[in-house]
C-alpha cells in the first residue's frame, strides 16, 4: 500500500509546471491544488479514528476505490476548482486506504513494529523512486500528464478490488461504555500526542510539494530541462530508499526516539544543499543525504506515534492528523511567496523546517519519549 500511495501522490508534484501552464494556474493556485491533498485530511481523520472500530478491510478497499476515481477526475479536469475538488477527495480517500492498512499492520507486527515499518517505508520509497521514472518515461512516450493520471486511476481501482479479497485483523474488543468521541478526546488532550503531532505535521511538509517546487526551481531558475529537473530531484528519493533500508539497524527497538535529534540535524544541514547547490552533482548529493536522514527520522517518529497509546493507533493517528492540518495550506503560502519574490524565496521556507524539528527533539527525554 505504501508503494502504491507514494507512486501516485508524487505525480501532481512532478507535473506541477506542465499542469500549471496547461490549465492556466498561478503558482498560488497550483500550491492550493497540492494543499488540497492534505486538506482532504479534514475528512480523512474520521476514517483514521474509525480504523479502531470498523472493518479495516472495508476501510482500505473503499478508500482505494475512491482514490482511483479521484485520480481519474484529476486527469480529466480543465479548471482550478475541478482539480482542487479531485485532490481533496483524493487526500481523504488516501487516509482511509492507508490507515485501514496501517492500523492492521500494528496488530500484525507487534513488538517488531519499528523493523516492519522500516520495510513498509522502504517499499514507499520505491514508489517515490518509480514515480519520477514514470514521468520521464511518460514524457519520452508523449503520453502527457492527463494520460498518466487516467492510467494510474485505473490501476488503483483494480488494487481496491484486490484489497477487498484479503484478510485483515479485526479491531480490538471494546468495553461496553467505550465511545469513539471520548477516546479521541482523551488522545487529543494527551501532551505526548500533541508534541509528536507537531513534529509529524512539520515533517509532513517535507513531502511531494517540496519536490514540486524544487523541480520548478531547477527548471525555471537553474535552467535545467524538465526531464533533467525531475532526474535531479530523485537524489532525495534514492536517499529515502537507502535510509529505510538502514533504519532497521539504526533505530533501537527499546528507544526509537534516540535517533530523532541526530537525523534532524543532518536533515537541517543537507536540505539547503539540495535546494540551492549551484552544481547538479551537489543537488544529487544533498538529496541523498537529506533522503537518508529523513527516512530514519520519520520511521522512528512513526514508531513512537503508533505505539504511544496501545489499542488506539487509529485514534492517535487521527489526532496527529487533526493537528497536522494546520500546515495543509503551507504549499499555497510557498506558492504565494514564489509569485511575489521568486521560487528561491519559496524554497527557503522549506529549508527552515528541519531546524524547527531539531529544536523540538530537545523536548524529548533521552529515551525518546516526551
CSV table of C-alpha atoms in Angstrom, one decimal:
chain,number,residue,atom,x,y,z
A,1,UNK,CA,0.0,0.0,0.0
A,2,UNK,CA,2.9,2.4,0.7
A,3,UNK,CA,4.3,1.7,-2.8
A,4,UNK,CA,1.0,2.5,-4.5
A,5,UNK,CA,0.3,5.6,-2.5
A,6,UNK,CA,3.8,7.2,-2.9
A,7,UNK,CA,3.9,6.3,-6.6
A,8,UNK,CA,0.7,8.1,-7.3
A,9,UNK,CA,0.8,11.0,-4.9
A,10,UNK,CA,4.1,12.2,-6.4
A,11,UNK,CA,2.5,12.6,-9.8
A,12,UNK,CA,0.8,16.0,-9.1
A,13,UNK,CA,4.1,17.4,-7.8
A,14,UNK,CA,6.1,16.0,-10.7
A,15,UNK,CA,3.9,17.6,-13.3
A,16,UNK,CA,3.3,20.9,-11.5
A,17,UNK,CA,4.8,23.1,-14.1
A,18,UNK,CA,3.2,21.5,-17.1
A,19,UNK,CA,-0.2,21.2,-15.3
A,20,UNK,CA,0.0,24.9,-14.3
A,21,UNK,CA,0.7,26.1,-17.8
A,22,UNK,CA,-1.9,23.7,-19.4
A,23,UNK,CA,-4.8,24.7,-17.1
A,24,UNK,CA,-3.6,28.3,-16.7
A,25,UNK,CA,-2.9,28.4,-13.0
A,26,UNK,CA,-0.8,30.8,-10.9
A,27,UNK,CA,1.8,29.4,-8.6
A,28,UNK,CA,-0.5,30.2,-5.7
A,29,UNK,CA,-3.4,28.2,-7.3
A,30,UNK,CA,-1.0,25.3,-8.1
A,31,UNK,CA,0.1,25.4,-4.5
A,32,UNK,CA,-3.6,25.2,-3.4
A,33,UNK,CA,-4.1,22.2,-5.6
A,34,UNK,CA,-1.2,20.4,-3.9
A,35,UNK,CA,-2.5,21.6,-0.5
A,36,UNK,CA,-5.9,20.1,-1.2
A,37,UNK,CA,-4.3,16.6,-1.0
A,38,UNK,CA,-3.6,17.4,2.7
A,39,UNK,CA,-6.8,19.3,3.3
A,40,UNK,CA,-8.6,16.1,2.4
A,41,UNK,CA,-7.4,15.0,5.8
A,42,UNK,CA,-10.2,17.1,7.3
A,43,UNK,CA,-12.5,14.2,6.3
A,44,UNK,CA,-9.7,11.7,6.4
A,45,UNK,CA,-9.2,11.9,10.2
A,46,UNK,CA,-12.7,10.4,10.6
A,47,UNK,CA,-11.5,7.4,8.7
A,48,UNK,CA,-8.3,7.2,10.7
A,49,UNK,CA,-10.2,7.0,14.0
A,50,UNK,CA,-12.7,4.6,12.5
A,51,UNK,CA,-9.9,2.1,11.9
A,52,UNK,CA,-10.0,1.3,15.7
A,53,UNK,CA,-13.7,0.4,15.4
A,54,UNK,CA,-14.8,-0.8,12.0
A,55,UNK,CA,-13.6,-3.4,9.4
A,56,UNK,CA,-10.1,-2.4,8.3
A,57,UNK,CA,-10.6,-4.4,5.1
A,58,UNK,CA,-13.7,-2.4,4.1
A,59,UNK,CA,-12.0,0.9,5.0
A,60,UNK,CA,-8.9,0.1,3.0
A,61,UNK,CA,-10.7,-1.3,0.0
A,62,UNK,CA,-13.3,1.5,-0.3
A,63,UNK,CA,-10.6,4.1,0.2
A,64,UNK,CA,-8.6,2.7,-2.6
A,65,UNK,CA,-11.6,2.7,-4.9
A,66,UNK,CA,-12.4,6.3,-4.1
A,67,UNK,CA,-8.6,7.1,-4.6
A,68,UNK,CA,-8.7,5.7,-8.1
A,69,UNK,CA,-11.9,7.6,-9.0
A,70,UNK,CA,-10.4,10.9,-7.8
A,71,UNK,CA,-7.2,10.3,-9.9
A,72,UNK,CA,-9.3,9.8,-13.0
A,73,UNK,CA,-11.3,13.0,-12.2
A,74,UNK,CA,-7.9,14.9,-11.7
A,75,UNK,CA,-6.7,13.7,-15.1
A,76,UNK,CA,-9.9,14.9,-16.8
A,77,UNK,CA,-10.0,18.3,-15.0
A,78,UNK,CA,-9.8,21.5,-17.0
A,79,UNK,CA,-10.1,24.2,-14.3
A,80,UNK,CA,-8.7,25.0,-10.9
A,81,UNK,CA,-11.8,24.1,-9.0
A,82,UNK,CA,-12.2,20.7,-10.5
A,83,UNK,CA,-8.5,20.0,-9.8
A,84,UNK,CA,-8.9,21.2,-6.2
A,85,UNK,CA,-12.1,19.1,-5.6
A,86,UNK,CA,-10.5,16.0,-7.1
A,87,UNK,CA,-7.3,16.5,-5.0
A,88,UNK,CA,-9.4,17.0,-1.8
A,89,UNK,CA,-11.3,13.7,-2.4
A,90,UNK,CA,-8.0,12.0,-3.3
A,91,UNK,CA,-6.5,13.1,0.1
A,92,UNK,CA,-9.5,11.9,2.1
A,93,UNK,CA,-9.6,8.6,0.3
A,94,UNK,CA,-5.8,8.2,0.9
A,95,UNK,CA,-6.3,8.4,4.6
A,96,UNK,CA,-9.0,5.6,4.6
A,97,UNK,CA,-6.8,3.4,2.4
A,98,UNK,CA,-3.5,4.0,4.2
A,99,UNK,CA,-4.8,3.9,7.8
A,100,UNK,CA,-7.0,0.9,7.2
A,101,UNK,CA,-3.9,-1.0,6.3
A,102,UNK,CA,-1.5,0.7,8.8
A,103,UNK,CA,-3.6,0.1,11.9
A,104,UNK,CA,-4.0,-3.6,10.9
A,105,UNK,CA,-0.2,-3.7,10.5
A,106,UNK,CA,0.3,-2.5,14.1
A,107,UNK,CA,-1.6,-5.6,15.3
A,108,UNK,CA,0.2,-7.9,12.9
A,109,UNK,CA,3.7,-6.6,13.7
A,110,UNK,CA,3.6,-6.5,17.5
A,111,UNK,CA,7.0,-5.7,19.1
A,112,UNK,CA,8.7,-5.8,15.7
A,113,UNK,CA,6.8,-2.7,14.6
A,114,UNK,CA,9.9,-0.4,14.0
A,115,UNK,CA,11.6,-3.1,11.8
A,116,UNK,CA,8.4,-3.8,9.9
A,117,UNK,CA,7.7,-0.1,9.4
A,118,UNK,CA,11.2,0.4,8.0
A,119,UNK,CA,10.4,-2.3,5.4
A,120,UNK,CA,7.0,-0.8,4.6
A,121,UNK,CA,8.5,2.6,4.3
A,122,UNK,CA,11.2,1.2,2.0
A,123,UNK,CA,8.5,0.0,-0.3
A,124,UNK,CA,7.0,3.5,-0.1
A,125,UNK,CA,10.4,4.9,-1.1
A,126,UNK,CA,10.5,2.5,-4.1
A,127,UNK,CA,7.2,4.1,-5.1
A,128,UNK,CA,8.7,7.5,-4.7
A,129,UNK,CA,11.5,6.5,-7.0
A,130,UNK,CA,9.3,4.8,-9.6
A,131,UNK,CA,7.1,8.0,-9.8
A,132,UNK,CA,9.7,10.3,-11.4
A,133,UNK,CA,10.8,7.4,-13.6
A,134,UNK,CA,7.2,7.1,-14.7
A,135,UNK,CA,7.1,10.8,-15.5
A,136,UNK,CA,10.4,10.5,-17.5
A,137,UNK,CA,9.0,7.5,-19.4
A,138,UNK,CA,5.7,9.2,-20.0
A,139,UNK,CA,7.4,12.3,-21.4
A,140,UNK,CA,9.5,10.2,-23.7
A,141,UNK,CA,6.4,8.4,-25.0
A,142,UNK,CA,4.4,11.6,-25.3
A,143,UNK,CA,1.6,10.4,-23.0
A,144,UNK,CA,1.1,13.8,-21.3
A,145,UNK,CA,0.1,14.3,-17.7
A,146,UNK,CA,-3.5,13.5,-18.2
A,147,UNK,CA,-2.8,10.1,-19.6
A,148,UNK,CA,-0.7,9.3,-16.6
A,149,UNK,CA,-3.5,10.1,-14.1
A,150,UNK,CA,-6.1,8.2,-16.1
A,151,UNK,CA,-3.9,5.1,-16.2
A,152,UNK,CA,-2.9,5.4,-12.5
A,153,UNK,CA,-6.5,5.8,-11.5
A,154,UNK,CA,-7.4,2.6,-13.4
A,155,UNK,CA,-4.6,0.7,-11.6
A,156,UNK,CA,-5.8,2.0,-8.2
A,157,UNK,CA,-9.3,0.8,-8.9
A,158,UNK,CA,-8.0,-2.7,-9.6
A,159,UNK,CA,-6.0,-2.6,-6.4
A,160,UNK,CA,-9.1,-1.7,-4.4
A,161,UNK,CA,-10.8,-4.7,-5.7
A,162,UNK,CA,-7.9,-6.9,-4.8
A,163,UNK,CA,-7.7,-5.5,-1.2
A,164,UNK,CA,-11.4,-6.4,-0.8
A,165,UNK,CA,-10.4,-10.1,-1.2
A,166,UNK,CA,-7.7,-10.0,1.6
A,167,UNK,CA,-8.0,-10.9,5.3
A,168,UNK,CA,-7.4,-8.2,7.9
A,169,UNK,CA,-7.2,-8.5,11.7
A,170,UNK,CA,-10.4,-7.2,13.3
A,171,UNK,CA,-10.5,-4.1,15.7
A,172,UNK,CA,-9.6,-4.6,19.3
A,173,UNK,CA,-12.6,-5.5,21.6
A,174,UNK,CA,-14.0,-2.5,23.4
A,175,UNK,CA,-15.7,-2.1,26.8
A,176,UNK,CA,-19.4,-1.6,26.7
A,177,UNK,CA,-19.1,2.0,27.8
A,178,UNK,CA,-16.3,2.8,25.3
A,179,UNK,CA,-17.1,5.7,22.9
A,180,UNK,CA,-15.1,6.8,19.9
A,181,UNK,CA,-15.6,10.5,20.6
A,182,UNK,CA,-14.4,10.2,24.2
A,183,UNK,CA,-11.5,8.1,23.1
A,184,UNK,CA,-10.4,10.7,20.6
A,185,UNK,CA,-10.8,13.5,23.1
A,186,UNK,CA,-8.6,11.6,25.6
A,187,UNK,CA,-5.9,11.3,22.8
A,188,UNK,CA,-6.2,15.0,21.9
A,189,UNK,CA,-5.6,16.1,25.5
A,190,UNK,CA,-2.5,13.9,25.9
A,191,UNK,CA,0.5,16.2,25.9
A,192,UNK,CA,2.7,13.5,24.4
A,193,UNK,CA,0.5,13.2,21.4
A,194,UNK,CA,0.4,17.0,20.9
A,195,UNK,CA,4.2,17.2,20.8
A,196,UNK,CA,4.6,14.3,18.4
A,197,UNK,CA,1.7,15.7,16.3
A,198,UNK,CA,3.5,19.0,15.8
A,199,UNK,CA,6.7,17.1,14.9
A,200,UNK,CA,4.8,14.9,12.4
A,201,UNK,CA,3.0,17.8,11.0
A,202,UNK,CA,6.2,19.7,10.3
A,203,UNK,CA,7.9,16.7,8.8
A,204,UNK,CA,4.9,16.1,6.6
A,205,UNK,CA,5.6,19.4,4.9
A,206,UNK,CA,8.8,17.9,3.5
A,207,UNK,CA,6.9,15.7,1.1
A,208,UNK,CA,5.8,15.9,-2.6
A,209,UNK,CA,5.1,19.7,-2.5
A,210,UNK,CA,8.7,20.3,-1.6
A,211,UNK,CA,9.9,18.3,-4.6
A,212,UNK,CA,7.3,20.1,-6.8
A,213,UNK,CA,8.8,23.5,-6.0
A,214,UNK,CA,12.3,22.1,-6.2
A,215,UNK,CA,11.6,20.7,-9.7
A,216,UNK,CA,10.1,24.0,-10.7
A,217,UNK,CA,13.1,25.9,-9.4
A,218,UNK,CA,15.5,23.6,-11.2
A,219,UNK,CA,13.6,24.3,-14.4
A,220,UNK,CA,12.8,28.0,-14.2
A,221,UNK,CA,15.8,29.3,-12.2
A,222,UNK,CA,18.6,26.8,-12.6
A,223,UNK,CA,17.9,26.4,-16.3
A,224,UNK,CA,17.6,22.6,-16.4
A,225,UNK,CA,15.2,20.9,-18.8
A,226,UNK,CA,12.0,19.3,-17.5
A,227,UNK,CA,13.4,15.7,-17.6
A,228,UNK,CA,16.7,16.7,-16.1
A,229,UNK,CA,15.0,18.6,-13.2
A,230,UNK,CA,12.9,15.6,-12.3
A,231,UNK,CA,16.0,13.4,-12.6
A,232,UNK,CA,18.0,15.6,-10.2
A,233,UNK,CA,15.2,15.5,-7.6
A,234,UNK,CA,15.4,11.7,-7.5
A,235,UNK,CA,18.5,12.0,-5.3
A,236,UNK,CA,16.2,12.6,-2.3
A,237,UNK,CA,14.1,9.7,-3.3
A,238,UNK,CA,17.0,7.3,-3.6
A,239,UNK,CA,18.3,8.6,-0.3
A,240,UNK,CA,15.0,7.8,1.3
A,241,UNK,CA,15.1,4.2,0.0
A,242,UNK,CA,18.6,3.8,1.4
A,243,UNK,CA,17.5,5.4,4.7
A,244,UNK,CA,14.6,3.0,5.1
A,245,UNK,CA,17.0,0.1,4.5
A,246,UNK,CA,19.3,1.4,7.2
A,247,UNK,CA,16.5,2.2,9.6
A,248,UNK,CA,16.1,-1.4,10.6
A,249,UNK,CA,19.7,-1.3,12.0
A,250,UNK,CA,19.9,2.3,13.2
A,251,UNK,CA,16.7,2.5,15.2
A,252,UNK,CA,16.9,0.7,18.6
A,253,UNK,CA,13.6,-1.2,19.4
A,254,UNK,CA,13.6,-0.2,23.0
A,255,UNK,CA,14.1,3.6,22.3
A,256,UNK,CA,13.3,4.6,18.7
A,257,UNK,CA,13.4,8.3,19.7
A,258,UNK,CA,17.1,8.2,20.4
A,259,UNK,CA,17.8,8.8,16.7
A,260,UNK,CA,15.5,11.7,16.2
A,261,UNK,CA,17.9,14.6,17.1
A,262,UNK,CA,20.9,13.3,15.1
A,263,UNK,CA,18.8,12.6,12.0
A,264,UNK,CA,17.1,16.0,12.3
A,265,UNK,CA,20.5,17.7,12.5
A,266,UNK,CA,21.7,16.0,9.3
A,267,UNK,CA,18.4,16.9,7.5
A,268,UNK,CA,18.8,20.6,8.6
A,269,UNK,CA,22.3,20.7,7.1
A,270,UNK,CA,21.5,18.8,3.9
A,271,UNK,CA,18.2,20.4,2.7
A,272,UNK,CA,19.7,23.8,1.8
A,273,UNK,CA,22.3,21.9,-0.3
A,274,UNK,CA,19.6,20.0,-2.1
A,275,UNK,CA,17.6,23.3,-2.7
A,276,UNK,CA,20.3,25.8,-3.6
A,277,UNK,CA,23.5,24.0,-4.7
A,278,UNK,CA,24.9,25.5,-7.9
A,279,UNK,CA,26.2,22.3,-9.4
A,280,UNK,CA,24.0,19.4,-10.4
A,281,UNK,CA,26.0,16.8,-8.6
A,282,UNK,CA,25.8,18.8,-5.3
A,283,UNK,CA,22.0,18.8,-5.7
A,284,UNK,CA,22.0,15.0,-6.0
A,285,UNK,CA,24.4,14.6,-3.1
A,286,UNK,CA,22.4,16.9,-0.9
A,287,UNK,CA,19.3,15.0,-1.8
A,288,UNK,CA,20.8,11.6,-1.0
A,289,UNK,CA,21.9,12.8,2.5
A,290,UNK,CA,18.6,14.5,3.1
A,291,UNK,CA,16.7,11.4,2.0
A,292,UNK,CA,18.6,9.1,4.3
A,293,UNK,CA,18.2,11.3,7.4
A,294,UNK,CA,14.5,12.0,6.7
A,295,UNK,CA,13.8,8.3,6.3
A,296,UNK,CA,15.4,7.4,9.7
A,297,UNK,CA,13.7,10.4,11.4
A,298,UNK,CA,10.2,9.5,10.0
A,299,UNK,CA,10.4,5.8,10.8
A,300,UNK,CA,11.5,6.5,14.4
A,301,UNK,CA,8.7,9.1,14.9
A,302,UNK,CA,6.1,6.9,13.3
A,303,UNK,CA,7.0,4.0,15.6
A,304,UNK,CA,6.6,6.3,18.7
A,305,UNK,CA,3.2,7.6,17.5
A,306,UNK,CA,1.7,4.3,16.7
A,307,UNK,CA,2.7,2.7,20.0
A,308,UNK,CA,2.2,5.7,22.3
A,309,UNK,CA,-1.4,4.6,23.3
A,310,UNK,CA,-1.8,0.8,22.9
A,311,UNK,CA,-5.0,-0.3,21.2
A,312,UNK,CA,-5.6,3.3,19.9
A,313,UNK,CA,-3.3,3.5,16.9
A,314,UNK,CA,-6.1,4.8,14.7
A,315,UNK,CA,-7.3,7.4,17.2
A,316,UNK,CA,-3.8,8.6,17.8
A,317,UNK,CA,-3.1,8.8,14.1
A,318,UNK,CA,-6.3,10.8,13.7
A,319,UNK,CA,-5.3,13.2,16.5
A,320,UNK,CA,-1.9,13.7,14.9
A,321,UNK,CA,-3.6,14.4,11.5
A,322,UNK,CA,-6.0,16.9,13.0
A,323,UNK,CA,-3.1,18.9,14.4
A,324,UNK,CA,-1.1,18.4,11.3
A,325,UNK,CA,-3.9,20.0,9.2
A,326,UNK,CA,-2.6,23.4,10.5
A,327,UNK,CA,0.2,23.0,7.9
A,328,UNK,CA,-2.1,22.0,5.0
A,329,UNK,CA,-2.0,25.5,3.5
A,330,UNK,CA,1.8,25.6,3.5
A,331,UNK,CA,2.2,24.9,-0.2
A,332,UNK,CA,-0.1,27.7,-1.1
A,333,UNK,CA,1.9,30.0,1.2
A,334,UNK,CA,5.1,28.9,-0.6
A,335,UNK,CA,3.4,29.5,-3.9
A,336,UNK,CA,2.4,33.0,-2.9
A,337,UNK,CA,5.9,33.8,-1.8
A,338,UNK,CA,7.2,32.4,-5.1
A,339,UNK,CA,4.8,34.6,-7.0
A,340,UNK,CA,5.9,37.6,-5.1
A,341,UNK,CA,9.7,37.1,-4.6
A,342,UNK,CA,10.7,34.1,-6.7
A,343,UNK,CA,11.0,30.3,-6.3
A,344,UNK,CA,14.2,30.6,-4.3
A,345,UNK,CA,12.4,32.5,-1.6
A,346,UNK,CA,9.6,29.9,-1.5
A,347,UNK,CA,12.1,27.1,-1.2
A,348,UNK,CA,13.8,29.0,1.7
A,349,UNK,CA,10.6,28.4,3.7
A,350,UNK,CA,11.1,24.6,3.4
A,351,UNK,CA,14.8,24.9,4.3
A,352,UNK,CA,13.9,26.2,7.8
A,353,UNK,CA,11.7,23.2,8.7
A,354,UNK,CA,14.3,20.6,9.8
A,355,UNK,CA,15.8,23.2,12.2
A,356,UNK,CA,12.4,23.6,13.9
A,357,UNK,CA,12.2,19.8,14.1
A,358,UNK,CA,15.7,19.7,15.7
A,359,UNK,CA,14.6,22.2,18.3
A,360,UNK,CA,11.5,20.1,19.2
A,361,UNK,CA,13.6,16.9,19.7
A,362,UNK,CA,15.3,18.7,22.6
A,363,UNK,CA,12.0,18.4,24.5
A,364,UNK,CA,12.2,14.6,24.4
A,365,UNK,CA,13.8,12.6,27.2
A,366,UNK,CA,16.9,10.6,26.4
A,367,UNK,CA,14.8,7.5,25.7
A,368,UNK,CA,12.9,9.4,23.1
A,369,UNK,CA,9.6,9.8,24.9
A,370,UNK,CA,8.1,13.2,25.8
